[in-house]
Tab-separated table of C-alpha atoms and ligand atoms in Angstrom:
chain	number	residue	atom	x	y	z
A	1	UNK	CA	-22.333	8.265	1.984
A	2	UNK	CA	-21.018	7.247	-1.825
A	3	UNK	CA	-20.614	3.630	-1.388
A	4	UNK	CA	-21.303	2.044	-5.250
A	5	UNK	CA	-23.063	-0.963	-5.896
A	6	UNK	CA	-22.492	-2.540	-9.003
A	7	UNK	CA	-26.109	-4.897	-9.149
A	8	UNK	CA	-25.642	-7.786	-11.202
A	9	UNK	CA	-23.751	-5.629	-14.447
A	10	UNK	CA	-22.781	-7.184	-17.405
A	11	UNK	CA	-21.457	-6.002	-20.945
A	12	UNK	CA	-21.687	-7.347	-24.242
A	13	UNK	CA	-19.683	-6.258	-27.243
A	14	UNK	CA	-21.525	-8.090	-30.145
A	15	UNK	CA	-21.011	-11.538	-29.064
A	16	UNK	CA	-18.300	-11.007	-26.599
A	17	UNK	CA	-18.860	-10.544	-22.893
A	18	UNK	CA	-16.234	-8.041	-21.341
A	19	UNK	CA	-17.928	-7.903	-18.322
A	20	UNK	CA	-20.071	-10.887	-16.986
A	21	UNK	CA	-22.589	-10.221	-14.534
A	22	UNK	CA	-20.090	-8.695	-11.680
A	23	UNK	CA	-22.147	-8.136	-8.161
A	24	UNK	CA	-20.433	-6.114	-5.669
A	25	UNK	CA	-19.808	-3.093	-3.356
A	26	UNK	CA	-17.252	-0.689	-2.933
A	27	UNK	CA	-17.280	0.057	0.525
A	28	UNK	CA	-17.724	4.445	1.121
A	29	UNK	CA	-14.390	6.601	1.964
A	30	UNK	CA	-12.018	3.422	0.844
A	31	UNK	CA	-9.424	3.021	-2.725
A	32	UNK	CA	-10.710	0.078	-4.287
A	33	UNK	CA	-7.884	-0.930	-6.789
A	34	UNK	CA	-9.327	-2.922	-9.975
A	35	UNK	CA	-6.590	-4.823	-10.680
A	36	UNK	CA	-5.865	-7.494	-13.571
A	37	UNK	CA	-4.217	-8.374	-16.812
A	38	UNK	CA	-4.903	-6.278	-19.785
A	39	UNK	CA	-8.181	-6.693	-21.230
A	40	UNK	CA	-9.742	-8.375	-18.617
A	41	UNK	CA	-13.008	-6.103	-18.435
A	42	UNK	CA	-11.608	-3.606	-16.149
A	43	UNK	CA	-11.731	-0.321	-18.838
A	44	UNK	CA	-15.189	-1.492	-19.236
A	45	UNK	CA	-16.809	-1.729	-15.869
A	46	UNK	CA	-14.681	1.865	-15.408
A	47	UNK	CA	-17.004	3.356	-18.040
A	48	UNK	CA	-20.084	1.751	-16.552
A	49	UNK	CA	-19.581	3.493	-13.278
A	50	UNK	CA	-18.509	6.786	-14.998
A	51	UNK	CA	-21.525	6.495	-17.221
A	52	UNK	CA	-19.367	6.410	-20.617
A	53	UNK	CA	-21.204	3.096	-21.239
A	54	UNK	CA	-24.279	1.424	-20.185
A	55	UNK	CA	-24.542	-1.907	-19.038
A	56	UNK	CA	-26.196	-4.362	-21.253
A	57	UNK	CA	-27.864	-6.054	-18.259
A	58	UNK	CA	-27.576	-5.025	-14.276
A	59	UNK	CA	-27.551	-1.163	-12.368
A	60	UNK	CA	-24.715	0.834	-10.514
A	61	UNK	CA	-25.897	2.561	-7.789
A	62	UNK	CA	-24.017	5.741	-6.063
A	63	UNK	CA	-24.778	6.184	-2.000
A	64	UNK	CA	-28.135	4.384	-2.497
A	65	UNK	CA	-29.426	6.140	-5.841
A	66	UNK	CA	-30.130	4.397	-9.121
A	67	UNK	CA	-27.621	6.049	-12.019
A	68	UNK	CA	-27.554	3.439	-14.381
A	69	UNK	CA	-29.246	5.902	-17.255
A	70	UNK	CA	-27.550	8.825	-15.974
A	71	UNK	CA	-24.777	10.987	-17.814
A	72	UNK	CA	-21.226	11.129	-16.989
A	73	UNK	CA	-22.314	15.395	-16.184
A	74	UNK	CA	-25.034	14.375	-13.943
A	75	UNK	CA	-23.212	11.599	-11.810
A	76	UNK	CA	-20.798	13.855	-10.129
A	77	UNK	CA	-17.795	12.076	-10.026
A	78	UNK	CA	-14.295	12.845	-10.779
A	79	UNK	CA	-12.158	11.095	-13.148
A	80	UNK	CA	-8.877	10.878	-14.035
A	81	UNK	CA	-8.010	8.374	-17.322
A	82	UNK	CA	-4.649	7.452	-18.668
A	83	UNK	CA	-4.401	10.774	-20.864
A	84	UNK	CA	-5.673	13.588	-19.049
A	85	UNK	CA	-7.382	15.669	-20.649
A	86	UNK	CA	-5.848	19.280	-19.405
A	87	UNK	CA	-5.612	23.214	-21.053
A	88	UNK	CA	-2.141	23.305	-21.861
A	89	UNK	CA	-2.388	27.376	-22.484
A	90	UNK	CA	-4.095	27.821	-18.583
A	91	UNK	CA	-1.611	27.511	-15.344
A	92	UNK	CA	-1.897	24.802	-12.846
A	93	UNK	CA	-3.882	27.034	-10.499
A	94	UNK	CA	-6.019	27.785	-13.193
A	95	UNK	CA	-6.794	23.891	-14.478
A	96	UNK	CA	-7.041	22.912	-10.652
A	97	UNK	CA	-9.605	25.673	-10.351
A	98	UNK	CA	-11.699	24.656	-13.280
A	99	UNK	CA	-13.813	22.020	-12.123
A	100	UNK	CA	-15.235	24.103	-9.747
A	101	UNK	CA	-15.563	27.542	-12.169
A	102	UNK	CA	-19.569	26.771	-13.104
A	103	UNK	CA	-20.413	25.538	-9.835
A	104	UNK	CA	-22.846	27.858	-7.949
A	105	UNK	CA	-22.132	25.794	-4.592
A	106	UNK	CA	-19.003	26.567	-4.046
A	107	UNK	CA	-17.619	30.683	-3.392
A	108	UNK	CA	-14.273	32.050	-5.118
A	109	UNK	CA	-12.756	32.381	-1.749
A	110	UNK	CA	-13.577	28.123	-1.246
A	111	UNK	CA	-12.535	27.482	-4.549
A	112	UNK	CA	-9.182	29.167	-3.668
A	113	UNK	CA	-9.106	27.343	-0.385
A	114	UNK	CA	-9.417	24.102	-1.988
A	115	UNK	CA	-7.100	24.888	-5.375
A	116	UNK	CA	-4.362	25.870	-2.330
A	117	UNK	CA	-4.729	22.751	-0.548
A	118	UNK	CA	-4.383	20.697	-3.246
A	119	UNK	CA	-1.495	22.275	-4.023
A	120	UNK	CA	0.407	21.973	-0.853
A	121	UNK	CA	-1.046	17.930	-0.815
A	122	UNK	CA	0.377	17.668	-3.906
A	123	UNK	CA	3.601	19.607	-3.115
A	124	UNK	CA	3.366	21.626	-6.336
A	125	UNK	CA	2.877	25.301	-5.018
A	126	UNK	CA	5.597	26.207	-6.697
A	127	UNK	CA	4.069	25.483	-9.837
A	128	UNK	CA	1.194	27.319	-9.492
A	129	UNK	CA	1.445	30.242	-12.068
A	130	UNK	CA	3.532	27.264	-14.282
A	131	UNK	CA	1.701	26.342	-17.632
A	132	UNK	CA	0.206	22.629	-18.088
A	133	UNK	CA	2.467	22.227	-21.441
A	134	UNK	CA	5.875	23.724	-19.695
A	135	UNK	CA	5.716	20.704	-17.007
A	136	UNK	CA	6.946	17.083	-17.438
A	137	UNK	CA	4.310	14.181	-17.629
A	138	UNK	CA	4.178	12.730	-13.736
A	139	UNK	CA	3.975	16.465	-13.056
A	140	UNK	CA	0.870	16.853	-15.526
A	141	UNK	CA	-0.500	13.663	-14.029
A	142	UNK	CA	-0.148	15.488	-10.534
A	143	UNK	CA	-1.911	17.721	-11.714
A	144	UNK	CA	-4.958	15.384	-13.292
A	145	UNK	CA	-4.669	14.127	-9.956
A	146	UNK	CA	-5.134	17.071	-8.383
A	147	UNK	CA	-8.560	17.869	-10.653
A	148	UNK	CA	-10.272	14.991	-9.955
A	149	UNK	CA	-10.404	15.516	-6.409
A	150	UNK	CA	-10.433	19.145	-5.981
A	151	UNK	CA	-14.075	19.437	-6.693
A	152	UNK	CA	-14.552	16.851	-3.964
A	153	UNK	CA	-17.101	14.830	-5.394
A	154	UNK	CA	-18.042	11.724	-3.300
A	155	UNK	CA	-16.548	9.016	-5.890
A	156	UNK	CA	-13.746	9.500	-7.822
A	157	UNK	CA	-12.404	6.849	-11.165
A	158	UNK	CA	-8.779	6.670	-12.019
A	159	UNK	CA	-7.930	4.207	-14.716
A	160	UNK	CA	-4.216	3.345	-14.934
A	161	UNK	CA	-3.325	7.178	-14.077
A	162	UNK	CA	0.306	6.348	-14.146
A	163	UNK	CA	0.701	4.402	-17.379
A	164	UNK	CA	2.900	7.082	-19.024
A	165	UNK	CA	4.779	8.613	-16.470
A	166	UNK	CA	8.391	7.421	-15.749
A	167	UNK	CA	8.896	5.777	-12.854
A	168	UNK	CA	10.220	7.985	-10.248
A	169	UNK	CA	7.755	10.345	-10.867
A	170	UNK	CA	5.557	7.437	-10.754
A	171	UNK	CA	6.409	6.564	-7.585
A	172	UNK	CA	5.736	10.726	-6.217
A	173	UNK	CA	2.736	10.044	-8.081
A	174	UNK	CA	1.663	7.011	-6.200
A	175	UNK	CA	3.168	8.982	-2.930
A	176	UNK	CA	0.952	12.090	-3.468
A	177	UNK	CA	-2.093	10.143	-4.224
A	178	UNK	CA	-2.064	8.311	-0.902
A	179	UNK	CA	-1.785	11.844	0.788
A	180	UNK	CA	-4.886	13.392	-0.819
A	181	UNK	CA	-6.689	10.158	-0.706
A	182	UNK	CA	-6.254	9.442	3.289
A	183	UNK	CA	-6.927	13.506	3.856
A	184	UNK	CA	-10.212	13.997	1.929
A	185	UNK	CA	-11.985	10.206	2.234
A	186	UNK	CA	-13.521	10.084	-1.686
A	187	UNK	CA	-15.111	6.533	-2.350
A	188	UNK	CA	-12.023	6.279	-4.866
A	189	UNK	CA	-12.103	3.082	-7.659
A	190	UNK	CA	-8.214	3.064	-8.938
A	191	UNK	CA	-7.674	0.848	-12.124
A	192	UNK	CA	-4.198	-0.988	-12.483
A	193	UNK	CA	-2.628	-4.096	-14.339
A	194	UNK	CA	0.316	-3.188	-11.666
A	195	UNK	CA	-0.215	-5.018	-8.606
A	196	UNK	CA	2.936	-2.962	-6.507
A	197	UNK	CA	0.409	-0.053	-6.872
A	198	UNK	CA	-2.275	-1.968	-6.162
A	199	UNK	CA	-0.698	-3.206	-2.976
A	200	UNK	CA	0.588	0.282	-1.941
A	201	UNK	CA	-2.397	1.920	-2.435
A	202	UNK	CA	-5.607	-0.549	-2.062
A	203	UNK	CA	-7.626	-0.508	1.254
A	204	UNK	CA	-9.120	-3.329	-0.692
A	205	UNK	CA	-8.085	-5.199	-4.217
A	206	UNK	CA	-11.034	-6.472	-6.438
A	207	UNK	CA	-8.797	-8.922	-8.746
A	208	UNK	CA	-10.350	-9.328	-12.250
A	209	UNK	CA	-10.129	-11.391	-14.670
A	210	UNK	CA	-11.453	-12.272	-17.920
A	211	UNK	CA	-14.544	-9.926	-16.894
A	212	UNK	CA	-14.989	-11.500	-13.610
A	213	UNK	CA	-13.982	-10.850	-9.987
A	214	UNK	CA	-12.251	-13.600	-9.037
A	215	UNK	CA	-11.121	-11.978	-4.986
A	216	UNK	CA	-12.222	-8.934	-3.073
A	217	UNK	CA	-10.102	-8.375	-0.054
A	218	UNK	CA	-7.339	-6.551	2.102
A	219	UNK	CA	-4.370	-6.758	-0.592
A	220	UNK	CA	-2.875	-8.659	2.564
A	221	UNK	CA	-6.120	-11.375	2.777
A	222	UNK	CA	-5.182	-11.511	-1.579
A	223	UNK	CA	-1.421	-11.813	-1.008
A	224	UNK	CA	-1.335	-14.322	1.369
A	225	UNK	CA	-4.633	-16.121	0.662
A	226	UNK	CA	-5.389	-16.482	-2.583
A	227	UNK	CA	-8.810	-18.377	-3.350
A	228	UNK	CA	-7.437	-19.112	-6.832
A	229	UNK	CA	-4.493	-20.001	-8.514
A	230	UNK	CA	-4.308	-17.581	-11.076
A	231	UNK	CA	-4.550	-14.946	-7.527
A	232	UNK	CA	-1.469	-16.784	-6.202
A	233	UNK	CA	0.038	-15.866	-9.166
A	234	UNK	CA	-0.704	-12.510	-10.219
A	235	UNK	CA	0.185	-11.193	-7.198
A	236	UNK	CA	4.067	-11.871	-6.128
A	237	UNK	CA	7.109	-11.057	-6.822
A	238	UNK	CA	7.591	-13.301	-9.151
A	239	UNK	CA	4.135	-15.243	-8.553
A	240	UNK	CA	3.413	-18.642	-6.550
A	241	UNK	CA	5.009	-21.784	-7.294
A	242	UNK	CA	2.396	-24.465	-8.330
A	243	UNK	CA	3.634	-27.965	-8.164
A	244	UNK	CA	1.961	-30.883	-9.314
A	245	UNK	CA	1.552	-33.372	-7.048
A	246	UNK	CA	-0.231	-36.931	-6.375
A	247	UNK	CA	-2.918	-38.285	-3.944
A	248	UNK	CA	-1.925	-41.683	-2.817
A	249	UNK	CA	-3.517	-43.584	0.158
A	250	UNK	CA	-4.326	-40.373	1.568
A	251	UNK	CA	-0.698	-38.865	1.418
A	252	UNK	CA	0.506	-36.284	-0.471
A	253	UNK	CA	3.583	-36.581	-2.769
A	254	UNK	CA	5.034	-33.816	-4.732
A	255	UNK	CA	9.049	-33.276	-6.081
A	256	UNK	CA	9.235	-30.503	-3.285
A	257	UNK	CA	8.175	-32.417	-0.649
A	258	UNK	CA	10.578	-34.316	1.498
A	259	UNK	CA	8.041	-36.023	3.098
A	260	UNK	CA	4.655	-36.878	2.155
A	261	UNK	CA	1.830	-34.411	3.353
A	262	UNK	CA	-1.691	-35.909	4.775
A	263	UNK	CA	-4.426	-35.285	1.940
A	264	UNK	CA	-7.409	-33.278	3.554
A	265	UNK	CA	-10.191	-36.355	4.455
A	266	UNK	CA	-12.646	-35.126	2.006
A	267	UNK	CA	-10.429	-34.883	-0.767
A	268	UNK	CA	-11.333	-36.331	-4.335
A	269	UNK	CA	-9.219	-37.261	-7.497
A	270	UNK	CA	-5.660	-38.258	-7.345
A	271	UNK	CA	-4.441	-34.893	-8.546
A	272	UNK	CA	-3.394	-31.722	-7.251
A	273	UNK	CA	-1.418	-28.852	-7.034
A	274	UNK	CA	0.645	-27.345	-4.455
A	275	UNK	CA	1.446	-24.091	-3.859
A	276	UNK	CA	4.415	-21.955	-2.125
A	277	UNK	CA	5.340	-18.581	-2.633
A	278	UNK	CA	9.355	-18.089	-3.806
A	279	UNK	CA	10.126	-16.203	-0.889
A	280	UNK	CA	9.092	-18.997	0.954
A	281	UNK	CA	11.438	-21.594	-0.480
A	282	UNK	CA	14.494	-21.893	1.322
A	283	UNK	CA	17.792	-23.273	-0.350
A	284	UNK	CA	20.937	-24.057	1.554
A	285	UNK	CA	24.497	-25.871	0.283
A	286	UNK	CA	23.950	-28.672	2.317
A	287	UNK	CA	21.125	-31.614	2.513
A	288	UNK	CA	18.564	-30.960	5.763
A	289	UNK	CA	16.313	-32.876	7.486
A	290	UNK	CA	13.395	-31.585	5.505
A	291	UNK	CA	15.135	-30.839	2.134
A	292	UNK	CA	14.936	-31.981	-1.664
A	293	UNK	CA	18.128	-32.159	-3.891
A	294	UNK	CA	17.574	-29.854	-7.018
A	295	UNK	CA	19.664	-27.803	-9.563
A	296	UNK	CA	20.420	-24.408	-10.017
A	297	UNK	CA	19.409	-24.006	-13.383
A	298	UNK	CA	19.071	-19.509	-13.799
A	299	UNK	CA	21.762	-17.096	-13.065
A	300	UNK	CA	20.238	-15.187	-9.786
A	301	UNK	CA	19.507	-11.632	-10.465
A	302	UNK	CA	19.785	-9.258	-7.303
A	303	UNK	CA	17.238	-7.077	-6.544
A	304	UNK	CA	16.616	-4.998	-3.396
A	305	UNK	CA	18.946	-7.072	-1.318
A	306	UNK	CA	16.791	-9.918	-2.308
A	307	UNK	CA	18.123	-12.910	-5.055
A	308	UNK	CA	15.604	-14.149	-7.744
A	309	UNK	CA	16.646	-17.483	-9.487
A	310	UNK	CA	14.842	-20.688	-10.596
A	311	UNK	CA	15.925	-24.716	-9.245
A	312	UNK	CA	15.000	-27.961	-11.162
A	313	UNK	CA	13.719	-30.541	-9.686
A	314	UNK	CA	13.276	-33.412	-11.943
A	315	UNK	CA	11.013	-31.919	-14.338
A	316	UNK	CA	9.617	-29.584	-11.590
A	317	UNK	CA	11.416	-25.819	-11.935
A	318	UNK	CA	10.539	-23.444	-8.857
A	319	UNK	CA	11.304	-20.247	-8.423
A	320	UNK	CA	12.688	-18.868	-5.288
A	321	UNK	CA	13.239	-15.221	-3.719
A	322	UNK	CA	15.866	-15.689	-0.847
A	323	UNK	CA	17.506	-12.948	1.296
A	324	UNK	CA	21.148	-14.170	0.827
A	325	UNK	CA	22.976	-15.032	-2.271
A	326	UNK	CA	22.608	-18.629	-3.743
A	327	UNK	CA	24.679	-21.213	-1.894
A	328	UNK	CA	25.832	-22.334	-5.307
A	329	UNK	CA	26.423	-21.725	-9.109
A	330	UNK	CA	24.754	-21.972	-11.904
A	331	UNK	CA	24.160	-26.106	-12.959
A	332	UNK	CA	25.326	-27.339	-9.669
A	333	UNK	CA	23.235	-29.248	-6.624
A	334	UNK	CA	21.610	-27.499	-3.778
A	335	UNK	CA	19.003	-28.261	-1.297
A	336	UNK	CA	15.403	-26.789	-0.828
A	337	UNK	CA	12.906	-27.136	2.323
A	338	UNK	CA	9.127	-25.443	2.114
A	339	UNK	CA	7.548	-24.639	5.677
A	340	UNK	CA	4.939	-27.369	5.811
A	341	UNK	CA	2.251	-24.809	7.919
A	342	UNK	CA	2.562	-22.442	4.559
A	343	UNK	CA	1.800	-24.605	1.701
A	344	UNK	CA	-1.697	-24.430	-0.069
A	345	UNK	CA	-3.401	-26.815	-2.254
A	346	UNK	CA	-5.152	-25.936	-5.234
A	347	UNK	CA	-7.143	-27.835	-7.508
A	348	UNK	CA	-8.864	-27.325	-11.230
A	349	UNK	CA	-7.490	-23.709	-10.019
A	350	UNK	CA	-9.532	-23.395	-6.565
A	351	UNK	CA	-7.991	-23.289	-3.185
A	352	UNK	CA	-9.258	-26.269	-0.997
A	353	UNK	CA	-8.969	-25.525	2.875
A	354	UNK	CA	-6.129	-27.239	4.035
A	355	UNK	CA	-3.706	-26.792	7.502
A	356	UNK	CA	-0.668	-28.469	7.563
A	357	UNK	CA	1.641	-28.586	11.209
B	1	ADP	N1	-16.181	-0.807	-27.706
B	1	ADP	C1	-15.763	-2.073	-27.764
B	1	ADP	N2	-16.119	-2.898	-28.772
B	1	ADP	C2	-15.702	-4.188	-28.807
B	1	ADP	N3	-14.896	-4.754	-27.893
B	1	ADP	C3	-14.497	-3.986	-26.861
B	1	ADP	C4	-14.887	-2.614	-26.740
B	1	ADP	N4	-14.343	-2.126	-25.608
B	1	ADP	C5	-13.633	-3.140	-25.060
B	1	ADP	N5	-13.717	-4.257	-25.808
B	1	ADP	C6	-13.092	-5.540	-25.519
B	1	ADP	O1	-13.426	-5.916	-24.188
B	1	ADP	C7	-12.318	-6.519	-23.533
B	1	ADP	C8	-12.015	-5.774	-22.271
B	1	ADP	O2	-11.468	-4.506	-22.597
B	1	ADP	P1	-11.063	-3.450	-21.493
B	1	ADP	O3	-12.231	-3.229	-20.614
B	1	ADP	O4	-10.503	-2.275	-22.192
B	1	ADP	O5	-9.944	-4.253	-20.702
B	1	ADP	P2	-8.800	-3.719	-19.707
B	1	ADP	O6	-9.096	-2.297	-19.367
B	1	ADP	O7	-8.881	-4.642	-18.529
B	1	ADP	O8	-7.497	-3.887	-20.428
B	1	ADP	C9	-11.170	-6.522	-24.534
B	1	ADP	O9	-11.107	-7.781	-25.143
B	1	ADP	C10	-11.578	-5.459	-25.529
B	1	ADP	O10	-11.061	-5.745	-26.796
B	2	MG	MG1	-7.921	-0.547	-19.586
């Protein structure tokens, strides 16, 4: 068991806090993806755990024992960070083989077990007898891959692995590390500003930011319930929408609403915000029951099958993601409806419980 607590840790730089007193667990055997904007803290808390730094206040705990003052050598955990660092001069059967060269525990003939399975994981047998500085850089970063987990430690820290690597090697990256991360079960903590690779590869997302955790959840539970605006829209494709809208009388009015929603009873203020994702929006050439008039006002860019563009509504602009082309062109009218069971209110940037029919 290698689940990590991380007890109440914070991290001062001088006067700055980088990471303020973050209390949580990463559950044993899952990929906990670390995911937020640059600089948030998440380097930091990376080189808690690995024990590159120690916390100014708090403890990190591995599978129940205390490591807080320990090492990076005597924590036993692999690590991969954004530049590897690899023997250019030794083969890929040779670096994968490392790790385990001074450990006692394990025989030659295991060590050449578990160098050939990670080879065949990583589909890079054929590169065996290669040298590190003849291969590209996702196959390099393969290979980093490969070394962090070949030693099989329980716990295992990548931060931003993939940061240099182009992207379809990125993506056989990504596609590899799902394969040796499902077949040997390493408590793994993955860093990432990227939340597609947080998505793809999370059993659970801890979303940072500005040294806190804001959500800790299924990426699913993050996508489609964020606690917080700023979760709403960090992750989407392009984020949520947030409208401003006004309490009146207990109704709801915003520009994207055709009709008035009913406030929640417990409600205060006379402001809020509601939010739909763009995928949600739906625009069609003519007026509906439930629609808004508004303006194409941004050429839609294709991607996937999918259309990205922005409508104006008054002063409101909302971006949508539809499936079909744009009933319209650019500068001229069109209509947009929001399922009423899928909008979320927000305000001062929390989520208040609401349910709409
Ligand atoms: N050794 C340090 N001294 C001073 N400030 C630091 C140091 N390390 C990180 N910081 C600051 O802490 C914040 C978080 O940095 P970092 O953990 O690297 O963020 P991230 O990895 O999320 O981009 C940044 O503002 C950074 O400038
Ligand atoms: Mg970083």
């Amino acid at each position: 068991m290698a689940e990590i607590v991380i007890d109440h840790v914070t991290k001062t730089f001088g006067s700055f806090t980088a990471v303020d007193d973050i209390a949580m667990t990463f559950a044993d055997g899952e990929v906990t993806c670390l995911l937020g904007p640059s600089g948030c803290g998440k380097t930091t808390l990376m080189r808690m755990l690995a024990g590159l730094e120690t916390p100014t206040r708090g403890r990190v705990i591995f599978g129940g024992k205390d490591v807080t003052r320990l090492p990076p050598r005597k924590r036993n955990v692999g690590m991969v960070f954004q530049y590897p660092v690899m023997y250019p001069t030794l083969s890929v059967f040779e670096n994968l083989e490392l790790p385990m060269r001074y450990d006692r525990s394990v025989s030659k003939d295991e060590r050449r077990r578990r160098v050939d399975e990670i080879l065949d994981v990583l589909d890079i047998r054929h590169l065996a007898r290669a040298y590190i500085e003849e291969l590209d850089a996702g196959t390099r970063q393969k290979v980093a891959v490969g070394r962090a987990v070949v030693r099989q430690s329980e716990i295992v820290l990548f931060d931003e692995p993939t940061t240099n690597v182009e992207v379809n090697a990125k993506l056989q990256l990504i596609r590899a590390f799902k394969t040796v991360t499902s077949r040997l079960k390493q408590t793994i903590v993955y860093v990432t500003h990227d939340q597609t690779e947080a998505m793809t590869l999370a059993d659970r997302i801890a979303l940072m930011k500005s040294g806190r955790i804001v959500q800790y959840d299924r990426p699913q539970v993050l996508y489609g319930q964020p606690t917080t605006e700023f979760g709403g829209w960090f992750l989407g494709n392009p984020g949520m929408n947030f409208v401003p809208a006004t309490v009146v009388n207990g109704q709801i009015s915003a520009p994207i609403l055709a009709r008035p929603l009913n406030a929640p009873a417990d409600l205060r203020g006379d402001k809020i915000t509601v939010g739909i994702r763009p995928e949600l929006v739906r625009m069609t050439g003519a007026p509906g029951e439930d629609s808004v008039p508004a303006k194409l006002v941004d050429q839609a860019i294709g991607i996937a099958g999918r259309y990205l563009t922005k409508a104006r509504i008054g002063d409101t602009v909302v971006k949508v993601n539809t499936q079909g082309r744009p009933p319209a062109r650019l500068g001229e009218t069109i209509h947009l409806s929001v399922p009423r069971e899928r909008l979320m209110l927000f305000q001062d940037g929390a989520r208040i419980p609401a349910q709409f029919g």
